[in-house]
Short mmCIF file of C-alpha atoms and ligand atoms in Angstrom, two decimals:
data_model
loop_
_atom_site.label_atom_id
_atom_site.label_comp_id
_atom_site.label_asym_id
_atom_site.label_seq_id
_atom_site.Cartn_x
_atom_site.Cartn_y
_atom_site.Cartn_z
CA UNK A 1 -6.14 27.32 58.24
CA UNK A 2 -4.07 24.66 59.23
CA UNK A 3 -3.47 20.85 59.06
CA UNK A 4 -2.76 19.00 62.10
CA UNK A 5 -1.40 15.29 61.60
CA UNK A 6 -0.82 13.21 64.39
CA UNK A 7 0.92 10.04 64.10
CA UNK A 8 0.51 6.25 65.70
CA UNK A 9 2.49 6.87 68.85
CA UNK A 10 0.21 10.36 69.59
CA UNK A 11 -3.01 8.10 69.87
CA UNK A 12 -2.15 4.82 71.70
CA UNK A 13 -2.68 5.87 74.87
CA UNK A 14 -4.28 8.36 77.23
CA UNK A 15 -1.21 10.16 78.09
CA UNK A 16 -0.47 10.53 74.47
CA UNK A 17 -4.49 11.34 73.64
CA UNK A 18 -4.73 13.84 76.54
CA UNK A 19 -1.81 15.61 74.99
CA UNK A 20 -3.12 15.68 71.35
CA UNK A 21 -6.70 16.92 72.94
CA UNK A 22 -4.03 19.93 74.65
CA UNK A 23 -2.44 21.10 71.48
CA UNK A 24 -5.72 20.80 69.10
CA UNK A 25 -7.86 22.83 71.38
CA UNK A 26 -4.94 25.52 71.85
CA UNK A 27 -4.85 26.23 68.69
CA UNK A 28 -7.38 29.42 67.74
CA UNK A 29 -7.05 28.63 63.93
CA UNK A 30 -9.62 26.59 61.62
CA UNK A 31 -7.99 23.13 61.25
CA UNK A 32 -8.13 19.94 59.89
CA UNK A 33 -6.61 16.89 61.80
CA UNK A 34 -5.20 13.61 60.37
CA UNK A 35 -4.97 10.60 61.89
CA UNK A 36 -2.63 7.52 61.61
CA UNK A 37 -3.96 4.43 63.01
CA UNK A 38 -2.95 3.58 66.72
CA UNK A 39 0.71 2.24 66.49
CA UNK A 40 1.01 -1.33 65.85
CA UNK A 41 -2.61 -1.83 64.39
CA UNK A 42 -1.52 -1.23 60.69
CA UNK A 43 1.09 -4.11 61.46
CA UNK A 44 -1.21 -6.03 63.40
CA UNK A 45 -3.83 -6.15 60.34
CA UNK A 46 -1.44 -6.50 58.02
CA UNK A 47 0.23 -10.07 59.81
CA UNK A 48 -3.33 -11.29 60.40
CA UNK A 49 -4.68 -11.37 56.86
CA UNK A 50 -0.91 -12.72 55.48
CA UNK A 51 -1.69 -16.37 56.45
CA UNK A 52 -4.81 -18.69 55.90
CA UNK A 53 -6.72 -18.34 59.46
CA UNK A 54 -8.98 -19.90 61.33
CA UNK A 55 -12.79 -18.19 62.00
CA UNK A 56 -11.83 -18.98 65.63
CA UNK A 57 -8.51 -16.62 65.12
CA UNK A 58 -10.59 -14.06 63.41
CA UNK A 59 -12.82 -13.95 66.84
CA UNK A 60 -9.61 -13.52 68.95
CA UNK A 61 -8.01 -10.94 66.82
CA UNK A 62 -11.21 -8.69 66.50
CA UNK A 63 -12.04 -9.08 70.48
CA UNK A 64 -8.29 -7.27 70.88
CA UNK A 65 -8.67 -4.91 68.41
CA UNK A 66 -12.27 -3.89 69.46
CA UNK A 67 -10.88 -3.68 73.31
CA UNK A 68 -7.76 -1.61 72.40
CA UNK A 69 -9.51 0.99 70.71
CA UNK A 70 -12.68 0.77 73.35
CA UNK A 71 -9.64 1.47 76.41
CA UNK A 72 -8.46 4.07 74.88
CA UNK A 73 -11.90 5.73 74.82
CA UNK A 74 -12.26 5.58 79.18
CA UNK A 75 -12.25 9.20 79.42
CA UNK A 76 -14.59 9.72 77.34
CA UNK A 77 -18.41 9.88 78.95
CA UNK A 78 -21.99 10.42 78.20
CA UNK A 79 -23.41 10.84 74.44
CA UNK A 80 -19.64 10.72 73.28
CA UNK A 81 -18.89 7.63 74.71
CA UNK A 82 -22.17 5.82 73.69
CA UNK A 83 -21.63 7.03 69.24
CA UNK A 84 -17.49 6.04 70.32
CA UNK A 85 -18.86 2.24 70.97
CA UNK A 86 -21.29 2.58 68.71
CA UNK A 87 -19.16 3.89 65.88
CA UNK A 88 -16.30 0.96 66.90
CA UNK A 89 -18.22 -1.50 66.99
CA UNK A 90 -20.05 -1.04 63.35
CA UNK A 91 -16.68 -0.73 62.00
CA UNK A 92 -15.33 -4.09 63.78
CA UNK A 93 -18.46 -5.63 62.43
CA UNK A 94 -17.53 -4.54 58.85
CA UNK A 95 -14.02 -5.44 59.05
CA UNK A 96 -15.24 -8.98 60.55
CA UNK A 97 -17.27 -9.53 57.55
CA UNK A 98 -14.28 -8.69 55.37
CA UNK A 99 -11.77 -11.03 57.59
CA UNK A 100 -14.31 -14.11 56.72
CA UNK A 101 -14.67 -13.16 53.10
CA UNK A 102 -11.20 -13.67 53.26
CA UNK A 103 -10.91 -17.01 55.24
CA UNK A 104 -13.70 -18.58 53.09
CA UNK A 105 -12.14 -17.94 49.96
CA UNK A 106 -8.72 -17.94 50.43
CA UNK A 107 -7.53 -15.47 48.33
CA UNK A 108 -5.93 -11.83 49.65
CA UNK A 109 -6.42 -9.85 46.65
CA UNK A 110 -4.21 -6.12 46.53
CA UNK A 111 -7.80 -4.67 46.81
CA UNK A 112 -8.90 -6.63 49.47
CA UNK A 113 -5.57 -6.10 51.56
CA UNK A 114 -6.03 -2.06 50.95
CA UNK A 115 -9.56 -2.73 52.06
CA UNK A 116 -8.56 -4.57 55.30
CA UNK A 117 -5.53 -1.96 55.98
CA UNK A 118 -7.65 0.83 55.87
CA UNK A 119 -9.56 -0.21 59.24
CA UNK A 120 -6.67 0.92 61.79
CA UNK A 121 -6.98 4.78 60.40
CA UNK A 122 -11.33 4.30 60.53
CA UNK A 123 -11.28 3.17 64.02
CA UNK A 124 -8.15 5.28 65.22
CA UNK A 125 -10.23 8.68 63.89
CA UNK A 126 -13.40 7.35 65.76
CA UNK A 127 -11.48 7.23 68.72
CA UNK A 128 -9.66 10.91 68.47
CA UNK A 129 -12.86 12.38 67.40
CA UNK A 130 -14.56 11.20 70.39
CA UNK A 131 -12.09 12.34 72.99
CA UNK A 132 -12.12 15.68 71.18
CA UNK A 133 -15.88 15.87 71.42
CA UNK A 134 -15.49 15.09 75.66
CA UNK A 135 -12.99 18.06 75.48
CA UNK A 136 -15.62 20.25 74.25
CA UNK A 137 -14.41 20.48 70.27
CA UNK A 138 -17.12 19.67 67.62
CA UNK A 139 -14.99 17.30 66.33
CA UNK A 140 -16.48 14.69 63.41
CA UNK A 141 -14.72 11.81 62.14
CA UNK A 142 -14.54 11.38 58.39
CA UNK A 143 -13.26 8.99 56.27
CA UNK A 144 -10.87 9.70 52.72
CA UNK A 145 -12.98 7.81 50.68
CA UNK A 146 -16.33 9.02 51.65
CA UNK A 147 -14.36 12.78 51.08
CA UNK A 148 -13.75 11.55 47.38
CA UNK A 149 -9.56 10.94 48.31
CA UNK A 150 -8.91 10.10 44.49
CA UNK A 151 -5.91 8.10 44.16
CA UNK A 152 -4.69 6.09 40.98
CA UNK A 153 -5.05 2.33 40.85
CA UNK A 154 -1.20 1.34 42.57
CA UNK A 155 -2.80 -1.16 45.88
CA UNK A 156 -0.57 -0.51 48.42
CA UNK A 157 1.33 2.47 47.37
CA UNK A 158 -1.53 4.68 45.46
CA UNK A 159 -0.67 8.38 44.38
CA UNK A 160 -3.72 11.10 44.81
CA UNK A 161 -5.11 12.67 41.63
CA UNK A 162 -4.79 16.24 42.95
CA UNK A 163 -7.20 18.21 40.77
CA UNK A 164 -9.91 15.75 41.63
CA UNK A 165 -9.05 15.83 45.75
CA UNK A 166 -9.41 19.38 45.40
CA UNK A 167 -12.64 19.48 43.70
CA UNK A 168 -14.02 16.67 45.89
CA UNK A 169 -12.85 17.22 49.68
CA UNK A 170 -12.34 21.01 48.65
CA UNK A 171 -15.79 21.72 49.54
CA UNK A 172 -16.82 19.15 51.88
CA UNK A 173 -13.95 20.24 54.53
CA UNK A 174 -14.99 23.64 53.55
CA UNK A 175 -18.41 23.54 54.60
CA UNK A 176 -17.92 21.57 57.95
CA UNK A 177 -15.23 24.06 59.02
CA UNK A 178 -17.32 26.79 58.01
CA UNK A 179 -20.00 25.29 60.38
CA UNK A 180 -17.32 25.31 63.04
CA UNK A 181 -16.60 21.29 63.29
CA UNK A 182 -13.12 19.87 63.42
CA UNK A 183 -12.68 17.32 60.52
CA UNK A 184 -10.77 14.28 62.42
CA UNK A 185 -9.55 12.68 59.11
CA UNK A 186 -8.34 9.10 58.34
CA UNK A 187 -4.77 8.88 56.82
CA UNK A 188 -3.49 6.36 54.47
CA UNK A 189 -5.99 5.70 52.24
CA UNK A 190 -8.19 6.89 49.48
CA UNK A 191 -10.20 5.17 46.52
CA UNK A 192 -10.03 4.77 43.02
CA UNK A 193 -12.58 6.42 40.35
CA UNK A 194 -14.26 3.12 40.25
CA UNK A 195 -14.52 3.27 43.61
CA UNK A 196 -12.10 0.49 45.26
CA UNK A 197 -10.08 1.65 48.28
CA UNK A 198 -6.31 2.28 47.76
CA UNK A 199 -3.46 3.04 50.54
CA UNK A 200 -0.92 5.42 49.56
CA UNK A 201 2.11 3.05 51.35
CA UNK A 202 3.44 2.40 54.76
CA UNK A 203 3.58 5.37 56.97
CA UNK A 204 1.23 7.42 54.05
CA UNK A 205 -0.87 9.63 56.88
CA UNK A 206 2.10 12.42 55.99
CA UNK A 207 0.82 12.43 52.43
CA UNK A 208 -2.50 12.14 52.76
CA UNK A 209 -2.26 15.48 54.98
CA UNK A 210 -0.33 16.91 52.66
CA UNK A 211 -3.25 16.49 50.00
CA UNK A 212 -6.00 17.12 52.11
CA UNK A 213 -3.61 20.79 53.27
CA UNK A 214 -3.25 20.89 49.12
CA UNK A 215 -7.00 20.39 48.50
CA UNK A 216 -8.45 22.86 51.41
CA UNK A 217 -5.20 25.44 50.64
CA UNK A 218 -4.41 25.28 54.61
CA UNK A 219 -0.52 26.30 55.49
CA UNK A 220 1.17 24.90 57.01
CA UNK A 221 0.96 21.17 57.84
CA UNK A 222 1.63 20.11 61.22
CA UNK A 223 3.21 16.91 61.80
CA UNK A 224 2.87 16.09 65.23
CA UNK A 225 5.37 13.16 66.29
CA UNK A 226 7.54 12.24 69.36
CA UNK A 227 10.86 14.10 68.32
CA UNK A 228 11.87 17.59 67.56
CA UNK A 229 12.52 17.80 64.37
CA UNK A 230 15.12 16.36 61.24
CA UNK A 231 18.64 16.19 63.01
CA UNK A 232 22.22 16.98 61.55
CA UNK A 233 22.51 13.24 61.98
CA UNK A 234 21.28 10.08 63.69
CA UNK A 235 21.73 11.17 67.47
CA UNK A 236 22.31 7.37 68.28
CA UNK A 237 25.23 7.43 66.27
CA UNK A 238 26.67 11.09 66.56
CA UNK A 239 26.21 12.49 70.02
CA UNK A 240 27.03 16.08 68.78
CA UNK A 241 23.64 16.10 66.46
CA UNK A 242 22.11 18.36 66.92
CA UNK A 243 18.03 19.86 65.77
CA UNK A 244 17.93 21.35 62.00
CA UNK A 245 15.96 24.39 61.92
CA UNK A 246 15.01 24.57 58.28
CA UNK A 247 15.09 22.38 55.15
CA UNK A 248 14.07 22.99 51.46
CA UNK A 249 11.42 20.15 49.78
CA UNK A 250 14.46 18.52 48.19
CA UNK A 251 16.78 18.57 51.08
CA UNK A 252 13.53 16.96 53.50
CA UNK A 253 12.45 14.32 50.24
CA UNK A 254 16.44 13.21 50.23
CA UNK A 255 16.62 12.59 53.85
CA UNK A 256 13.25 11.44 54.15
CA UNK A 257 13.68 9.00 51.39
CA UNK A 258 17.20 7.68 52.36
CA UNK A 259 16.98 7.10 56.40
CA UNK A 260 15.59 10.02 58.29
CA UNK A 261 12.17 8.39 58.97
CA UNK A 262 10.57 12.46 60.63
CA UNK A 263 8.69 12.60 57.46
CA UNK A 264 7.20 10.07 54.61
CA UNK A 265 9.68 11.37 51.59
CA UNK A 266 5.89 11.58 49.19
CA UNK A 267 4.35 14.25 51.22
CA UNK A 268 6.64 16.53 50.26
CA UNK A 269 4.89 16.83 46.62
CA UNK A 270 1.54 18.09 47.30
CA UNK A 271 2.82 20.78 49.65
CA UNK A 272 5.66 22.00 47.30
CA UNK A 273 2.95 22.64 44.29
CA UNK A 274 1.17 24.98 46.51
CA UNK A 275 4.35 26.29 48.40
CA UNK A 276 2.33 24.83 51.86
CA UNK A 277 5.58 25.08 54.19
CA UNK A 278 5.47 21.64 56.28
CA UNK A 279 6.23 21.94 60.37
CA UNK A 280 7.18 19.00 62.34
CA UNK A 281 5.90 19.60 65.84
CA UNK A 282 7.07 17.46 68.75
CA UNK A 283 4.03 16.28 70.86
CA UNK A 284 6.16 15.87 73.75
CA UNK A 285 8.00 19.47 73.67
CA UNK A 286 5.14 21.67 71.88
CA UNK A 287 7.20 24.76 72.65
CA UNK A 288 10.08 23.58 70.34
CA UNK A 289 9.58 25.19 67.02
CA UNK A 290 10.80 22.35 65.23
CA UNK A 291 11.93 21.42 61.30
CA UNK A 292 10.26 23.96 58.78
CA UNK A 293 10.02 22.73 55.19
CA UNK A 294 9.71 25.05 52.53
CA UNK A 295 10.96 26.68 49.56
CA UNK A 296 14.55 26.11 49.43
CA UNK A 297 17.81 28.38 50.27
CA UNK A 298 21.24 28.29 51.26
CA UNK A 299 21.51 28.82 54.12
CA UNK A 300 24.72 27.37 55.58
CA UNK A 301 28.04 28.40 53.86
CA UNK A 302 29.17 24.89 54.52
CA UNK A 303 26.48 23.76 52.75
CA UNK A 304 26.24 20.04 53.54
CA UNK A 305 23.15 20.25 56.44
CA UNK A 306 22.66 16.37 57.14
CA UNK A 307 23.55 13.16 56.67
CA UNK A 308 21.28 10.73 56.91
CA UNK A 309 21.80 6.41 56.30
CA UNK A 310 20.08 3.32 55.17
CA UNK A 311 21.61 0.83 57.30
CA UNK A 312 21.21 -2.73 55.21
CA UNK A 313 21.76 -2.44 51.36
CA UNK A 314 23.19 -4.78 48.93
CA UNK A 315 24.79 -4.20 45.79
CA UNK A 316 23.50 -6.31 42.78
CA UNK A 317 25.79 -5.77 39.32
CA UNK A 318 24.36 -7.04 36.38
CA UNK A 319 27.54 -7.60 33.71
CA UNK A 320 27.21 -7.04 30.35
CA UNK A 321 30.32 -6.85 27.70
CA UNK A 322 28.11 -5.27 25.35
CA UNK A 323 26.39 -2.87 27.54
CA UNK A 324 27.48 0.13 26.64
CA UNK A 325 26.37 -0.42 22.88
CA UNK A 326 22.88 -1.52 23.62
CA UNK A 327 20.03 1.02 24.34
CA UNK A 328 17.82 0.12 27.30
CA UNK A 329 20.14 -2.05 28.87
CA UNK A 330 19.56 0.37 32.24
CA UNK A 331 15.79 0.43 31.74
CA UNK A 332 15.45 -3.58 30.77
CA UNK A 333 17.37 -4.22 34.50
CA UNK A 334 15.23 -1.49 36.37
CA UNK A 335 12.02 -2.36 34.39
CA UNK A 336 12.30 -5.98 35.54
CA UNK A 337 12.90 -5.35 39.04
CA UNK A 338 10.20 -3.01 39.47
CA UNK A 339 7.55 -5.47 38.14
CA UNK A 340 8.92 -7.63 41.20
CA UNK A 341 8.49 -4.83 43.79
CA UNK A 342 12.26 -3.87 44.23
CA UNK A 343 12.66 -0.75 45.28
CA UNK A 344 16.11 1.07 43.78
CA UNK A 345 18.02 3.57 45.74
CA UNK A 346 20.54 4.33 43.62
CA UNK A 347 22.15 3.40 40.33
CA UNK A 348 25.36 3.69 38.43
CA UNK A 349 26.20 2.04 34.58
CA UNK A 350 29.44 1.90 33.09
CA UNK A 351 30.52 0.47 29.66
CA UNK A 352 30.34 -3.43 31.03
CA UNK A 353 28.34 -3.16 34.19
CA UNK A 354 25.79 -1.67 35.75
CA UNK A 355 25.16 -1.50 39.75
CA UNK A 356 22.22 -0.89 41.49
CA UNK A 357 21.34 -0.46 45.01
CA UNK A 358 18.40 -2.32 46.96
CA UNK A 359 16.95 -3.37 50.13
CA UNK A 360 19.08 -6.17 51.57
CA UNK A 361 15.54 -7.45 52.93
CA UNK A 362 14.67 -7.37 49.08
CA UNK A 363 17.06 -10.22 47.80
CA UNK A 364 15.67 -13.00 46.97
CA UNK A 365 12.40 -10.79 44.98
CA UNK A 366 15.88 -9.24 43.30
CA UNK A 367 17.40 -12.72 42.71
CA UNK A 368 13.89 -13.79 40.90
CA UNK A 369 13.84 -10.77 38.54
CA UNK A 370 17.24 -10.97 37.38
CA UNK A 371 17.54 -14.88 36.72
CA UNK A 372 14.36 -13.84 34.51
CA UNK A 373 16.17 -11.98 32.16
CA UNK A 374 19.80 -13.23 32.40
CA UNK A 375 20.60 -14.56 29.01
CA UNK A 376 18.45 -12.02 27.31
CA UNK A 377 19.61 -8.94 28.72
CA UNK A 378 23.01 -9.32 30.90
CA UNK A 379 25.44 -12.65 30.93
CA UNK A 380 26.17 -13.06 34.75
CA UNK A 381 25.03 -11.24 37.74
CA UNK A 382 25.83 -10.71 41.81
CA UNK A 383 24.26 -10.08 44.62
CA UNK A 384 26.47 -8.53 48.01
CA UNK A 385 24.83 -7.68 50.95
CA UNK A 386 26.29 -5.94 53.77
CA UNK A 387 26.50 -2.29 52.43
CA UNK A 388 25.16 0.58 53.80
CA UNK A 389 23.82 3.65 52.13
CA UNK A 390 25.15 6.97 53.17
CA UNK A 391 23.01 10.05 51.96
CA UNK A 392 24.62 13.59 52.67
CA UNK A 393 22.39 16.59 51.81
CA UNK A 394 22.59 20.07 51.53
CA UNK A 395 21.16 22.44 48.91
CA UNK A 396 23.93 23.99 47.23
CA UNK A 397 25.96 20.53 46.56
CA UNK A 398 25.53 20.14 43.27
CA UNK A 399 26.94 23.48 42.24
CA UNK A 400 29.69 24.52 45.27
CA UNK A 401 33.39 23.68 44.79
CA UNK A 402 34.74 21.60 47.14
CA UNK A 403 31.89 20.28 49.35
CA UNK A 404 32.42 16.81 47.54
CA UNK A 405 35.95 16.98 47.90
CA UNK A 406 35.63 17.21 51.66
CA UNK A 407 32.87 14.60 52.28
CA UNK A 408 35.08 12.06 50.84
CA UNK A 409 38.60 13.10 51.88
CA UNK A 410 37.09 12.95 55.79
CA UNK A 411 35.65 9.00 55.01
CA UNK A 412 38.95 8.36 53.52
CA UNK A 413 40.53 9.62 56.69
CA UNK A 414 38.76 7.44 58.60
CA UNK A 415 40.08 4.44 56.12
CA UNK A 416 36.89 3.97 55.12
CA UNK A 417 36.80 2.30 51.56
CA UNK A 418 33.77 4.13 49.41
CA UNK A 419 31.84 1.61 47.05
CA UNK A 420 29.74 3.10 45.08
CA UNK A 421 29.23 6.41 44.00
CA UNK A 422 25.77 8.05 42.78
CA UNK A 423 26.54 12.14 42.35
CA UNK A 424 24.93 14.62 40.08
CA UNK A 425 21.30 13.59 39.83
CA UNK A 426 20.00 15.16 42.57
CA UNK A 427 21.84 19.08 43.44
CA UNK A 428 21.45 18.64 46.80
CA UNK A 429 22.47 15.16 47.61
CA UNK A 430 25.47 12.94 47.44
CA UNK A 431 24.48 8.91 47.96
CA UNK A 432 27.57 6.67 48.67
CA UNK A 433 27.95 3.26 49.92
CA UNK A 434 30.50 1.44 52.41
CA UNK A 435 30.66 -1.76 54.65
CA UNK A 436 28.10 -1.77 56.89
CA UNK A 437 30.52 -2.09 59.33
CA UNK A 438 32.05 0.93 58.38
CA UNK A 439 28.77 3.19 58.70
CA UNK A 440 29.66 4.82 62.39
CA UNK A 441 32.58 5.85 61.86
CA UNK A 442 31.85 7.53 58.24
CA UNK A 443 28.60 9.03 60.07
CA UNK A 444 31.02 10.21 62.24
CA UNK A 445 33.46 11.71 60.44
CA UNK A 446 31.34 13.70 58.10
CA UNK A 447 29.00 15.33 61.28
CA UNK A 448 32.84 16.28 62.21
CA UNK A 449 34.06 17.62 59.24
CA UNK A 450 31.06 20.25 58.30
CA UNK A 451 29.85 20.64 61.90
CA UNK A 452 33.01 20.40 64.64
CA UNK A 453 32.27 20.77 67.70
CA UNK A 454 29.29 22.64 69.13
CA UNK A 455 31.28 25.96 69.27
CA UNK A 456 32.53 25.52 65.78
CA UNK A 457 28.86 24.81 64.41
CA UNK A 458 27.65 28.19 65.85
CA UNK A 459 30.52 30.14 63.50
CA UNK A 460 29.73 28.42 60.67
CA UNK A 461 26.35 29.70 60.75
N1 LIG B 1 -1.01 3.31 59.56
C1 LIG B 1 -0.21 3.32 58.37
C2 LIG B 1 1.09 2.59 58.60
O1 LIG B 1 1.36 2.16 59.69
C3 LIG B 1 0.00 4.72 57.88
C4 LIG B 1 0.77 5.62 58.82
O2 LIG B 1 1.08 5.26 59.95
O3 LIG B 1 1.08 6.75 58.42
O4 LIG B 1 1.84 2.43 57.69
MG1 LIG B 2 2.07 3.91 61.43
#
């Protein structure tokens, strides 16, 4: 049994839907499919409910949502297309409830948000469902909470409970596939025990079908998106890159986490407890067999398979004379920026200082956290944006003489000065930082150093 996940660009329009309806009823397996919402919806919601409206702006905004979901249904006819606009239009109804809830009393609560969020995946599996039933599939949309998707309390970035997904949508999927139905699943979200609807965090449909593959013990899980595969590097920067055939969990989370945006880094976890080997499938070249994710290997004597990039970082330094004496110090700095939402890529302490990585987008939530504490833990602190974050992967770094040693000697070749340095804690990943001006050419000169030419890529292998 499979999983099938197909992301916002496979859905938004009827080229894109007639494909998806191509490669589900091809395939002779039992499957589940999971949907993203229609790309741009997620956004759309998500700007609509972040300022006070009008109940004449709700109107507008629902009339466009209802008619972008009800075009995308024109191919669909008879019964199918009667529960489609039935099915839309209850759930516009709902969410139009929800959206003046939220004008009257001016409050977005976490919960609330999640709530409102959740709508893009409800109507976007409505609409996949229906075309699938036109195309002769007994396809049935279903919805993560109604499954019993258990997730932890985190609004807006959630993690499943596992054991209680498998005991809950276990059986459910079970049956229906037994019965012969495709389940057309909703990504993104899932509800607590107490019943209040989570999401999982931007991009999250990769997770959820990682749990739902986890929970119904289907291998592998499809990810159906509009390129081949993980590359050897960004393609718009190195025009050598070329498609990576394999990756272990680690290698995929590292890329995935700093950069390579194929795959949400999180849905690696689920699949990597059950060994579920994860496939990404390109919608627009079916017969390419893509990136396979699995258990990891070796498998290039070179070792270093990809280097991936975040493109705007800054560098804040927190200074402390006394650092290196005082326990915590580290946890007190990451502690307070996490309660503001600062997400860390990397971090490095010394005796006097230590240096974090964040989002350069992230500054001024950084700049509030740290003035909070400066005094108490830390005498000074600064903030430098214009950094990049260089990520270069490869199972097998962490214990292979040498590899390091090369990375940096080809940067420094290119007279590219290296920042900071974050080694060690992961074995198959080396993060650095440089200018941002800088990021090209170090792209560059890596790709060239482990991978040559196209000729000299072929004998390395
Ligand atoms: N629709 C959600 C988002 O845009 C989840 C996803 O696309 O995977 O973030
Ligand atoms: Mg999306």
């Amino acid at each position: 049994m499979k999983v099938m996940k197909f992301g916002g660009t496979c859905l938004g329009t009827e080229d894109a839907l007639d494909r998806v309806s191509g490669v589900v009823r091809s395939e002779k397996d039992r499957k589940v499919v999971v949907v993203s919402a229609a790309s741009g919806v997620t956004n759309a919601l998500k700007d609509f409910v972040s300022k006070p409206r009008q109940e004449r702006e709700i109107d507008d905004f629902l009339l466009a949502l209802r008619m972008r979901h009800v075009d995308t249904v024109s191919k669909v006819e008879g019964e199918a297309r009667k529960d489609a606009l039935n099915m839309i239009e209850a759930k516009v109804t709902k969410l139009e409830r929800l959206l003046y809830g939220v004008t009257y009393t001016e409050e977005l609560t976490p919960r609330t948000k999640d709530l409102v969020l959740s709508f893009g995946e409800r109507l976007s599996a409505i609409v996949l469902a229906s075309r699938l039933s036109n195309d002769g599939v007994d396809a049935v949309p279903m919805e993560t909470d109604a499954l019993g998707f258990i997730t932890d309390d985190q609004h807006g970035n959630a993690v499943a409970l596992l054991d209680q997904c498998e005991r809950n949508m276990g059986p459910t999927l079970e049956t229906a596939l037994d019965k012969g139905i495709v389940p057309v699943v909703t990504g993104f979200f899932g509800i607590t025990p107490e019943g209040h609807v989570t999401t999982v965090g931007r991009s999250g449909t990769d997770y959820t079908a990682a749990v739902i593959a986890y929970s119904v013990n289907a291998k592998p899980i499809e990810i159906w998106k509009e390129v081949d595969g993980f590359m050897s590097a960004d393609p718009k920067l190195v025009k050598d890159a070329f498609m990576i055939d394999r990756l272990s969990y680690e290698e995929a989370a590292e890329l995935a986490y700093f950069g390579a945006q194929v795959l949400h880094a999180r849905a690696v976890q689920p699949a990597r407890q059950k060994g579920i080997e994860i496939v990404i499938k390109n919608l627009y070249n079916p017969e390419s067999p893509g990136t396979v994710i699995g258990n990891g290997r070796m498998t290039r004597k070179d070792v270093i398979k990809s280097v991936s990039y975040v493109p705007k970082v800054a560098t804040l330094k927190v200074y402390d004379t006394g650092a290196g004496y005082r326990s915590g110090f580290l946890a007190d700095i990451t502690s307070c920026l996490s309660q503001e939402d600062v997400n860390i890529f990397s971090a490095t302490t010394s005796q006097t200082c230590v240096a974090v990585l964040i989002d350069e987008q992230q500054i001024p939530q950084a700049k509030r956290a740290i003035k909070k504490v400066i005094g108490g833990v830390g005498e000074s602190f600064e903030i430098t944006p214009g950094a990049a974050l260089v990520c270069t992967v490869g199972e097998g770094l962490g214990y292979t003489e040498g590899v390091a040693a090369r990375v940096f000697k080809a940067v420094a070749a290119g007279k590219v000065n290296v920042e900071l340095i974050s080694a060690g804690a992961s074995t198959v990943a080396y993060h650095f930082s440089v200018n941002h001006k800088d990021l090209k050419k170090t792209i560059t000169a890596i790709h060239d150093e482990f991978f040559g030419s196209l000729g000299d890529r072929k004998d390395a292998e």
